C-alpha cells in the first residue's frame, strides 16, 4: 500500500508543478474539469438498510500533460430486529474505497503519450480485501472530435492482491485500457471504460468495466445511470468471480 499511496502523491505533486509551469501562458486551456456523483438508497420497515455510493472524477488537461484522478466509495449498513427481545442489530454489509491517479505526457503535435498510473482498492467484503497496482507505458488518442474521444493505453506493471482469506501475492502484470466518451447532444453523453490487469506469472487477472449514461439537468447538475462490472480470476471457493453494480445517481459537474 505504501508504494501505491506514494505513487499517488507523486502524481498529485507532479500535476501541481505542471499547472504552475503553464500558469497563464494559455488562457484558453481549462486546467480542471470533472464531476462528483452521489447516490443514496434507504429501506425502512421489516428490513432497514442505508447505502451510500459516491464517485469523483477529476481531469486536468494541460499543454503537455493530461492527468486524471478517480475516487470511488461505497458504504452499506443493514439493521434487523430480534422478534423475541425487540433489540436492533446493526451490521455493515458493504464498505469499499478506491483511488486511482494517472499522468500522461503528450508528445508534441501527436496523439501519442507516455503514461504512469497507480491504483489502490480496499473492499472489506469483496473477494480481495486489498488490491494495488502500478503501471507505465504507451497511450494513444485514437479518435478525437469535439468532446468525443477514444483513448487506448497499455504497458507493464506490478500488482499486489490480498484475498479475504489465504495468503497475499504480488507479481508482474500487463495493463491495458480503453476509454470512450461520446456526446449524443449538448445535454447527454455515454462513457465506457475498460481496464485489464493480466497476470504474467499465474496469479490473479482482473477486469473492470464501467458504463454510464449521463443526462444534464442544468449547467452543473445531471442524472446518471451506470453499470459497473469487476471480474477476478483467482478467488476463494466461497467467493464469486464477478461483482456487478447498477446505480442511478445525481451528478455535480464543473
PDB file of C-alpha atoms in Angstrom:
ATOM      1  CA  UNK A   1       0.000   0.000   0.000  1.00  0.00           C
ATOM      2  CA  UNK A   2       2.850   2.390   0.796  1.00  0.00           C
ATOM      3  CA  UNK A   3       4.205   2.156  -2.754  1.00  0.00           C
ATOM      4  CA  UNK A   4       0.819   2.906  -4.325  1.00  0.00           C
ATOM      5  CA  UNK A   5      -0.006   5.767  -1.934  1.00  0.00           C
ATOM      6  CA  UNK A   6       3.448   7.213  -2.558  1.00  0.00           C
ATOM      7  CA  UNK A   7       2.871   6.942  -6.310  1.00  0.00           C
ATOM      8  CA  UNK A   8      -0.468   8.762  -5.997  1.00  0.00           C
ATOM      9  CA  UNK A   9       1.227  11.525  -4.001  1.00  0.00           C
ATOM     10  CA  UNK A  10       3.954  11.844  -6.645  1.00  0.00           C
ATOM     11  CA  UNK A  11       1.337  12.102  -9.399  1.00  0.00           C
ATOM     12  CA  UNK A  12      -0.533  14.806  -7.467  1.00  0.00           C
ATOM     13  CA  UNK A  13       2.643  16.779  -6.788  1.00  0.00           C
ATOM     14  CA  UNK A  14       3.622  16.421 -10.442  1.00  0.00           C
ATOM     15  CA  UNK A  15       0.280  17.801 -11.632  1.00  0.00           C
ATOM     16  CA  UNK A  16       0.579  20.851  -9.373  1.00  0.00           C
ATOM     17  CA  UNK A  17       4.065  21.511 -10.672  1.00  0.00           C
ATOM     18  CA  UNK A  18       2.834  21.180 -14.245  1.00  0.00           C
ATOM     19  CA  UNK A  19      -0.001  23.625 -13.639  1.00  0.00           C
ATOM     20  CA  UNK A  20       2.381  26.143 -12.091  1.00  0.00           C
ATOM     21  CA  UNK A  21       4.679  25.744 -15.095  1.00  0.00           C
ATOM     22  CA  UNK A  22       1.880  26.506 -17.544  1.00  0.00           C
ATOM     23  CA  UNK A  23       0.450  29.315 -15.404  1.00  0.00           C
ATOM     24  CA  UNK A  24      -1.367  31.851 -17.501  1.00  0.00           C
ATOM     25  CA  UNK A  25       0.597  31.196 -20.679  1.00  0.00           C
ATOM     26  CA  UNK A  26      -2.509  29.885 -22.402  1.00  0.00           C
ATOM     27  CA  UNK A  27      -5.751  31.326 -21.052  1.00  0.00           C
ATOM     28  CA  UNK A  28      -7.824  29.082 -23.322  1.00  0.00           C
ATOM     29  CA  UNK A  29      -6.725  25.918 -21.517  1.00  0.00           C
ATOM     30  CA  UNK A  30      -9.178  24.975 -18.778  1.00  0.00           C
ATOM     31  CA  UNK A  31      -6.929  23.033 -16.399  1.00  0.00           C
ATOM     32  CA  UNK A  32      -9.558  21.312 -14.243  1.00  0.00           C
ATOM     33  CA  UNK A  33     -12.828  19.598 -15.080  1.00  0.00           C
ATOM     34  CA  UNK A  34     -14.731  16.661 -13.678  1.00  0.00           C
ATOM     35  CA  UNK A  35     -17.762  15.593 -11.712  1.00  0.00           C
ATOM     36  CA  UNK A  36     -18.899  14.231  -8.369  1.00  0.00           C
ATOM     37  CA  UNK A  37     -21.775  11.736  -8.195  1.00  0.00           C
ATOM     38  CA  UNK A  38     -23.717  10.629  -5.127  1.00  0.00           C
ATOM     39  CA  UNK A  39     -26.431   8.015  -4.741  1.00  0.00           C
ATOM     40  CA  UNK A  40     -28.335   7.107  -1.560  1.00  0.00           C
ATOM     41  CA  UNK A  41     -30.737   4.173  -1.022  1.00  0.00           C
ATOM     42  CA  UNK A  42     -32.861   3.920   2.140  1.00  0.00           C
ATOM     43  CA  UNK A  43     -35.096   0.992   3.144  1.00  0.00           C
ATOM     44  CA  UNK A  44     -37.410   1.101   6.157  1.00  0.00           C
ATOM     45  CA  UNK A  45     -39.940  -1.387   7.561  1.00  0.00           C
ATOM     46  CA  UNK A  46     -39.286  -5.087   8.141  1.00  0.00           C
ATOM     47  CA  UNK A  47     -35.773  -4.543   6.811  1.00  0.00           C
ATOM     48  CA  UNK A  48     -33.844  -1.336   7.396  1.00  0.00           C
ATOM     49  CA  UNK A  49     -30.791  -0.503   5.322  1.00  0.00           C
ATOM     50  CA  UNK A  50     -28.795   2.527   4.243  1.00  0.00           C
ATOM     51  CA  UNK A  51     -26.468   2.549   1.251  1.00  0.00           C
ATOM     52  CA  UNK A  52     -24.364   5.494   0.113  1.00  0.00           C
ATOM     53  CA  UNK A  53     -22.348   5.375  -3.105  1.00  0.00           C
ATOM     54  CA  UNK A  54     -20.134   8.200  -4.361  1.00  0.00           C
ATOM     55  CA  UNK A  55     -17.603   8.700  -7.143  1.00  0.00           C
ATOM     56  CA  UNK A  56     -15.412  11.655  -8.022  1.00  0.00           C
ATOM     57  CA  UNK A  57     -13.520  12.032 -11.299  1.00  0.00           C
ATOM     58  CA  UNK A  58     -11.080  14.903 -11.872  1.00  0.00           C
ATOM     59  CA  UNK A  59      -9.419  15.661 -15.207  1.00  0.00           C
ATOM     60  CA  UNK A  60      -6.576  18.077 -15.825  1.00  0.00           C
ATOM     61  CA  UNK A  61      -5.767  18.980 -19.426  1.00  0.00           C
ATOM     62  CA  UNK A  62      -2.511  20.913 -19.846  1.00  0.00           C
ATOM     63  CA  UNK A  63      -0.388  21.724 -22.859  1.00  0.00           C
ATOM     64  CA  UNK A  64       1.963  18.773 -22.420  1.00  0.00           C
ATOM     65  CA  UNK A  65       0.231  16.707 -19.720  1.00  0.00           C
ATOM     66  CA  UNK A  66      -3.138  15.006 -19.296  1.00  0.00           C
ATOM     67  CA  UNK A  67      -3.859  13.983 -15.701  1.00  0.00           C
ATOM     68  CA  UNK A  68      -6.850  12.202 -14.204  1.00  0.00           C
ATOM     69  CA  UNK A  69      -7.884  11.108 -10.739  1.00  0.00           C
ATOM     70  CA  UNK A  70     -10.710   8.778  -9.768  1.00  0.00           C
ATOM     71  CA  UNK A  71     -12.149   8.176  -6.284  1.00  0.00           C
ATOM     72  CA  UNK A  72     -14.908   5.667  -5.557  1.00  0.00           C
ATOM     73  CA  UNK A  73     -16.613   4.836  -2.259  1.00  0.00           C
ATOM     74  CA  UNK A  74     -19.433   2.577  -1.105  1.00  0.00           C
ATOM     75  CA  UNK A  75     -20.921   2.171   2.361  1.00  0.00           C
ATOM     76  CA  UNK A  76     -23.924  -0.004   3.216  1.00  0.00           C
ATOM     77  CA  UNK A  77     -25.370  -0.800   6.630  1.00  0.00           C
ATOM     78  CA  UNK A  78     -28.348  -3.031   7.488  1.00  0.00           C
ATOM     79  CA  UNK A  79     -30.460  -3.249  10.627  1.00  0.00           C
ATOM     80  CA  UNK A  80     -32.593  -6.166  11.847  1.00  0.00           C
ATOM     81  CA  UNK A  81     -34.869  -6.507  14.863  1.00  0.00           C
ATOM     82  CA  UNK A  82     -34.944  -9.567  17.095  1.00  0.00           C
ATOM     83  CA  UNK A  83     -38.558 -10.787  17.138  1.00  0.00           C
ATOM     84  CA  UNK A  84     -38.207 -12.053  20.721  1.00  0.00           C
ATOM     85  CA  UNK A  85     -36.269  -9.319  22.509  1.00  0.00           C
ATOM     86  CA  UNK A  86     -37.091  -6.426  20.204  1.00  0.00           C
ATOM     87  CA  UNK A  87     -33.438  -5.431  20.080  1.00  0.00           C
ATOM     88  CA  UNK A  88     -32.000  -3.950  16.899  1.00  0.00           C
ATOM     89  CA  UNK A  89     -28.777  -5.298  15.464  1.00  0.00           C
ATOM     90  CA  UNK A  90     -26.796  -3.103  13.104  1.00  0.00           C
ATOM     91  CA  UNK A  91     -24.157  -4.558  10.822  1.00  0.00           C
ATOM     92  CA  UNK A  92     -22.139  -3.339   7.875  1.00  0.00           C
ATOM     93  CA  UNK A  93     -22.677  -5.203   4.589  1.00  0.00           C
ATOM     94  CA  UNK A  94     -20.637  -3.054   2.208  1.00  0.00           C
ATOM     95  CA  UNK A  95     -17.534  -0.923   2.612  1.00  0.00           C
ATOM     96  CA  UNK A  96     -15.259   0.000  -0.283  1.00  0.00           C
ATOM     97  CA  UNK A  97     -12.851   2.760  -1.269  1.00  0.00           C
ATOM     98  CA  UNK A  98     -10.780   3.012  -4.445  1.00  0.00           C
ATOM     99  CA  UNK A  99      -8.153   5.571  -5.510  1.00  0.00           C
ATOM    100  CA  UNK A 100      -6.608   5.960  -8.970  1.00  0.00           C
ATOM    101  CA  UNK A 101      -4.147   8.533 -10.280  1.00  0.00           C
ATOM    102  CA  UNK A 102      -2.676   8.764 -13.767  1.00  0.00           C
ATOM    103  CA  UNK A 103      -0.471  11.222 -15.645  1.00  0.00           C
ATOM    104  CA  UNK A 104       0.124  11.241 -19.424  1.00  0.00           C
ATOM    105  CA  UNK A 105       2.996  13.129 -21.038  1.00  0.00           C
ATOM    106  CA  UNK A 106       1.830  14.167 -24.521  1.00  0.00           C
ATOM    107  CA  UNK A 107       4.294  14.139 -27.395  1.00  0.00           C
ATOM    108  CA  UNK A 108       4.484  17.392 -29.322  1.00  0.00           C
ATOM    109  CA  UNK A 109       1.980  17.612 -32.218  1.00  0.00           C
ATOM    110  CA  UNK A 110       0.948  13.997 -31.699  1.00  0.00           C
ATOM    111  CA  UNK A 111      -1.934  11.991 -30.242  1.00  0.00           C
ATOM    112  CA  UNK A 112       0.578   9.661 -28.549  1.00  0.00           C
ATOM    113  CA  UNK A 113       1.732   9.922 -24.940  1.00  0.00           C
ATOM    114  CA  UNK A 114       3.581   8.113 -22.169  1.00  0.00           C
ATOM    115  CA  UNK A 115       1.609   7.353 -19.002  1.00  0.00           C
ATOM    116  CA  UNK A 116       2.193   6.393 -15.391  1.00  0.00           C
ATOM    117  CA  UNK A 117      -0.650   5.001 -13.286  1.00  0.00           C
ATOM    118  CA  UNK A 118      -1.226   3.935  -9.672  1.00  0.00           C
ATOM    119  CA  UNK A 119      -4.345   2.248  -8.274  1.00  0.00           C
ATOM    120  CA  UNK A 120      -5.476   1.159  -4.787  1.00  0.00           C
ATOM    121  CA  UNK A 121      -8.704  -0.639  -3.801  1.00  0.00           C
ATOM    122  CA  UNK A 122      -9.844  -1.616  -0.310  1.00  0.00           C
ATOM    123  CA  UNK A 123     -13.002  -3.759  -0.262  1.00  0.00           C
ATOM    124  CA  UNK A 124     -13.951  -5.111   3.157  1.00  0.00           C
ATOM    125  CA  UNK A 125     -16.493  -7.614   1.793  1.00  0.00           C
ATOM    126  CA  UNK A 126     -15.031  -8.350  -1.624  1.00  0.00           C
ATOM    127  CA  UNK A 127     -13.117 -11.360  -2.889  1.00  0.00           C
ATOM    128  CA  UNK A 128      -9.944  -9.348  -2.227  1.00  0.00           C
ATOM    129  CA  UNK A 129      -9.519  -7.176   0.850  1.00  0.00           C
ATOM    130  CA  UNK A 130      -6.842  -5.078  -0.872  1.00  0.00           C
ATOM    131  CA  UNK A 131      -5.654  -4.708  -4.478  1.00  0.00           C
ATOM    132  CA  UNK A 132      -2.859  -2.403  -5.613  1.00  0.00           C
ATOM    133  CA  UNK A 133      -1.094  -1.848  -8.913  1.00  0.00           C
ATOM    134  CA  UNK A 134       1.320   0.472 -10.674  1.00  0.00           C
ATOM    135  CA  UNK A 135       1.850   0.543 -14.443  1.00  0.00           C
ATOM    136  CA  UNK A 136       3.562   2.637 -17.099  1.00  0.00           C
ATOM    137  CA  UNK A 137       3.566   2.532 -20.871  1.00  0.00           C
ATOM    138  CA  UNK A 138       2.294   3.952 -24.149  1.00  0.00           C
ATOM    139  CA  UNK A 139      -1.059   5.664 -24.794  1.00  0.00           C
ATOM    140  CA  UNK A 140      -2.746   6.959 -27.911  1.00  0.00           C
ATOM    141  CA  UNK A 141      -5.857   9.057 -28.551  1.00  0.00           C
ATOM    142  CA  UNK A 142      -7.180   7.020 -31.456  1.00  0.00           C
ATOM    143  CA  UNK A 143     -10.194   9.243 -32.106  1.00  0.00           C
ATOM    144  CA  UNK A 144     -10.996  12.852 -31.239  1.00  0.00           C
ATOM    145  CA  UNK A 145     -13.825  15.037 -32.497  1.00  0.00           C
ATOM    146  CA  UNK A 146     -15.005  17.899 -30.328  1.00  0.00           C
ATOM    147  CA  UNK A 147     -15.684  16.443 -26.883  1.00  0.00           C
ATOM    148  CA  UNK A 148     -15.824  12.879 -28.227  1.00  0.00           C
ATOM    149  CA  UNK A 149     -12.729  10.705 -27.901  1.00  0.00           C
ATOM    150  CA  UNK A 150     -11.323   7.171 -27.744  1.00  0.00           C
ATOM    151  CA  UNK A 151      -8.127   6.533 -25.772  1.00  0.00           C
ATOM    152  CA  UNK A 152      -6.068   3.355 -25.649  1.00  0.00           C
ATOM    153  CA  UNK A 153      -3.155   2.632 -23.289  1.00  0.00           C
ATOM    154  CA  UNK A 154      -1.008  -0.371 -22.476  1.00  0.00           C
ATOM    155  CA  UNK A 155       2.177  -1.274 -20.662  1.00  0.00           C
ATOM    156  CA  UNK A 156       3.827  -3.429 -17.964  1.00  0.00           C
ATOM    157  CA  UNK A 157       3.377  -3.070 -14.233  1.00  0.00           C
ATOM    158  CA  UNK A 158       3.314  -4.641 -10.788  1.00  0.00           C
ATOM    159  CA  UNK A 159       0.279  -5.770  -8.766  1.00  0.00           C
ATOM    160  CA  UNK A 160      -0.406  -6.838  -5.181  1.00  0.00           C
ATOM    161  CA  UNK A 161      -3.508  -8.770  -4.088  1.00  0.00           C
ATOM    162  CA  UNK A 162      -4.603  -9.560  -0.531  1.00  0.00           C
ATOM    163  CA  UNK A 163      -7.554 -12.000  -0.601  1.00  0.00           C
ATOM    164  CA  UNK A 164     -10.265 -12.125   2.051  1.00  0.00           C
ATOM    165  CA  UNK A 165      -8.787 -15.487   3.057  1.00  0.00           C
ATOM    166  CA  UNK A 166      -5.404 -17.014   2.380  1.00  0.00           C
ATOM    167  CA  UNK A 167      -2.012 -15.590   1.544  1.00  0.00           C
ATOM    168  CA  UNK A 168      -1.392 -12.405  -0.396  1.00  0.00           C
ATOM    169  CA  UNK A 169       0.593 -12.412  -3.624  1.00  0.00           C
ATOM    170  CA  UNK A 170       2.339  -9.970  -5.924  1.00  0.00           C
ATOM    171  CA  UNK A 171       3.839 -10.154  -9.381  1.00  0.00           C
ATOM    172  CA  UNK A 172       4.195  -8.744 -12.857  1.00  0.00           C
ATOM    173  CA  UNK A 173       1.148  -7.717 -14.887  1.00  0.00           C
ATOM    174  CA  UNK A 174       0.385  -6.345 -18.316  1.00  0.00           C
ATOM    175  CA  UNK A 175      -2.041  -3.431 -18.146  1.00  0.00           C
ATOM    176  CA  UNK A 176      -4.363  -2.415 -20.993  1.00  0.00           C
ATOM    177  CA  UNK A 177      -7.257   0.030 -21.017  1.00  0.00           C
ATOM    178  CA  UNK A 178      -9.668   1.826 -23.326  1.00  0.00           C
ATOM    179  CA  UNK A 179     -11.686   4.957 -22.543  1.00  0.00           C
ATOM    180  CA  UNK A 180     -14.508   6.087 -24.826  1.00  0.00           C
ATOM    181  CA  UNK A 181     -16.772   9.116 -24.475  1.00  0.00           C
ATOM    182  CA  UNK A 182     -19.490  10.120 -26.936  1.00  0.00           C
ATOM    183  CA  UNK A 183     -21.868  13.090 -26.662  1.00  0.00           C
ATOM    184  CA  UNK A 184     -25.295  12.420 -28.184  1.00  0.00           C
ATOM    185  CA  UNK A 185     -26.232  16.061 -27.712  1.00  0.00           C
ATOM    186  CA  UNK A 186     -25.300  19.091 -25.642  1.00  0.00           C
ATOM    187  CA  UNK A 187     -27.127  17.547 -22.661  1.00  0.00           C
ATOM    188  CA  UNK A 188     -26.434  13.791 -22.874  1.00  0.00           C
ATOM    189  CA  UNK A 189     -23.379  11.565 -23.194  1.00  0.00           C
ATOM    190  CA  UNK A 190     -22.189   7.964 -22.938  1.00  0.00           C
ATOM    191  CA  UNK A 191     -18.910   6.896 -21.345  1.00  0.00           C
ATOM    192  CA  UNK A 192     -17.274   3.459 -21.355  1.00  0.00           C
ATOM    193  CA  UNK A 193     -14.105   2.433 -19.526  1.00  0.00           C
ATOM    194  CA  UNK A 194     -12.421  -0.970 -19.835  1.00  0.00           C
ATOM    195  CA  UNK A 195      -9.379  -1.948 -17.764  1.00  0.00           C
ATOM    196  CA  UNK A 196      -7.389  -5.199 -17.771  1.00  0.00           C
ATOM    197  CA  UNK A 197      -4.670  -6.330 -15.356  1.00  0.00           C
ATOM    198  CA  UNK A 198      -3.358  -9.558 -16.889  1.00  0.00           C
ATOM    199  CA  UNK A 199      -1.064 -11.536 -14.575  1.00  0.00           C
ATOM    200  CA  UNK A 200       2.197 -12.605 -16.210  1.00  0.00           C
ATOM    201  CA  UNK A 201       3.138 -15.150 -13.530  1.00  0.00           C
ATOM    202  CA  UNK A 202      -0.037 -17.138 -12.890  1.00  0.00           C
ATOM    203  CA  UNK A 203      -1.694 -15.038 -10.184  1.00  0.00           C
ATOM    204  CA  UNK A 204      -4.950 -13.104 -10.283  1.00  0.00           C
ATOM    205  CA  UNK A 205      -6.075 -11.475 -13.545  1.00  0.00           C
ATOM    206  CA  UNK A 206      -8.684  -8.754 -13.148  1.00  0.00           C
ATOM    207  CA  UNK A 207     -11.051  -6.936 -15.470  1.00  0.00           C
ATOM    208  CA  UNK A 208     -13.148  -3.806 -14.824  1.00  0.00           C
ATOM    209  CA  UNK A 209     -15.909  -2.336 -16.975  1.00  0.00           C
ATOM    210  CA  UNK A 210     -17.636   0.973 -16.190  1.00  0.00           C
ATOM    211  CA  UNK A 211     -20.542   2.097 -18.391  1.00  0.00           C
ATOM    212  CA  UNK A 212     -22.515   5.292 -17.805  1.00  0.00           C
ATOM    213  CA  UNK A 213     -25.176   7.414 -19.499  1.00  0.00           C
ATOM    214  CA  UNK A 214     -25.449  10.987 -18.203  1.00  0.00           C
ATOM    215  CA  UNK A 215     -28.318  13.411 -18.863  1.00  0.00           C
ATOM    216  CA  UNK A 216     -27.758  17.047 -17.973  1.00  0.00           C
ATOM    217  CA  UNK A 217     -30.484  18.833 -15.960  1.00  0.00           C
ATOM    218  CA  UNK A 218     -28.836  22.252 -15.997  1.00  0.00           C
ATOM    219  CA  UNK A 219     -25.312  23.643 -16.335  1.00  0.00           C
ATOM    220  CA  UNK A 220     -23.991  21.762 -13.308  1.00  0.00           C
ATOM    221  CA  UNK A 221     -26.485  19.060 -12.262  1.00  0.00           C
ATOM    222  CA  UNK A 222     -27.178  15.809 -14.097  1.00  0.00           C
ATOM    223  CA  UNK A 223     -28.662  12.346 -13.652  1.00  0.00           C
ATOM    224  CA  UNK A 224     -26.528   9.270 -14.351  1.00  0.00           C
ATOM    225  CA  UNK A 225     -27.325   5.599 -14.879  1.00  0.00           C
ATOM    226  CA  UNK A 226     -24.250   3.391 -14.552  1.00  0.00           C
ATOM    227  CA  UNK A 227     -23.335  -0.284 -14.655  1.00  0.00           C
ATOM    228  CA  UNK A 228     -20.020  -1.449 -13.188  1.00  0.00           C
ATOM    229  CA  UNK A 229     -18.640  -4.979 -13.568  1.00  0.00           C
ATOM    230  CA  UNK A 230     -15.484  -6.334 -11.898  1.00  0.00           C
ATOM    231  CA  UNK A 231     -14.027  -9.786 -12.571  1.00  0.00           C
ATOM    232  CA  UNK A 232     -11.205 -11.590 -10.720  1.00  0.00           C
ATOM    233  CA  UNK A 233      -9.912 -14.938 -11.961  1.00  0.00           C
ATOM    234  CA  UNK A 234      -8.350 -16.261  -8.742  1.00  0.00           C
ATOM    235  CA  UNK A 235     -10.852 -16.056  -5.864  1.00  0.00           C
ATOM    236  CA  UNK A 236     -11.618 -18.182  -2.810  1.00  0.00           C
ATOM    237  CA  UNK A 237     -14.036 -21.095  -3.156  1.00  0.00           C
ATOM    238  CA  UNK A 238     -16.788 -19.260  -1.239  1.00  0.00           C
ATOM    239  CA  UNK A 239     -16.462 -16.064  -3.313  1.00  0.00           C
ATOM    240  CA  UNK A 240     -17.856 -15.211  -6.746  1.00  0.00           C
ATOM    241  CA  UNK A 241     -15.510 -14.137  -9.524  1.00  0.00           C
ATOM    242  CA  UNK A 242     -17.791 -11.373 -10.825  1.00  0.00           C
ATOM    243  CA  UNK A 243     -19.246  -8.408  -8.950  1.00  0.00           C
ATOM    244  CA  UNK A 244     -21.728  -6.087 -10.664  1.00  0.00           C
ATOM    245  CA  UNK A 245     -23.342  -2.859  -9.549  1.00  0.00           C
ATOM    246  CA  UNK A 246     -26.139  -0.847 -11.157  1.00  0.00           C
ATOM    247  CA  UNK A 247     -26.819   2.656  -9.843  1.00  0.00           C
ATOM    248  CA  UNK A 248     -28.787   5.828 -10.531  1.00  0.00           C
ATOM    249  CA  UNK A 249     -27.059   8.896  -9.119  1.00  0.00           C
ATOM    250  CA  UNK A 250     -27.117  12.697  -9.069  1.00  0.00           C
ATOM    251  CA  UNK A 251     -24.018  14.296 -10.604  1.00  0.00           C
ATOM    252  CA  UNK A 252     -22.441  17.703  -9.999  1.00  0.00           C
ATOM    253  CA  UNK A 253     -20.156  18.768 -12.857  1.00  0.00           C
ATOM    254  CA  UNK A 254     -17.583  21.542 -13.004  1.00  0.00           C
TER     255      UNK A 254
END
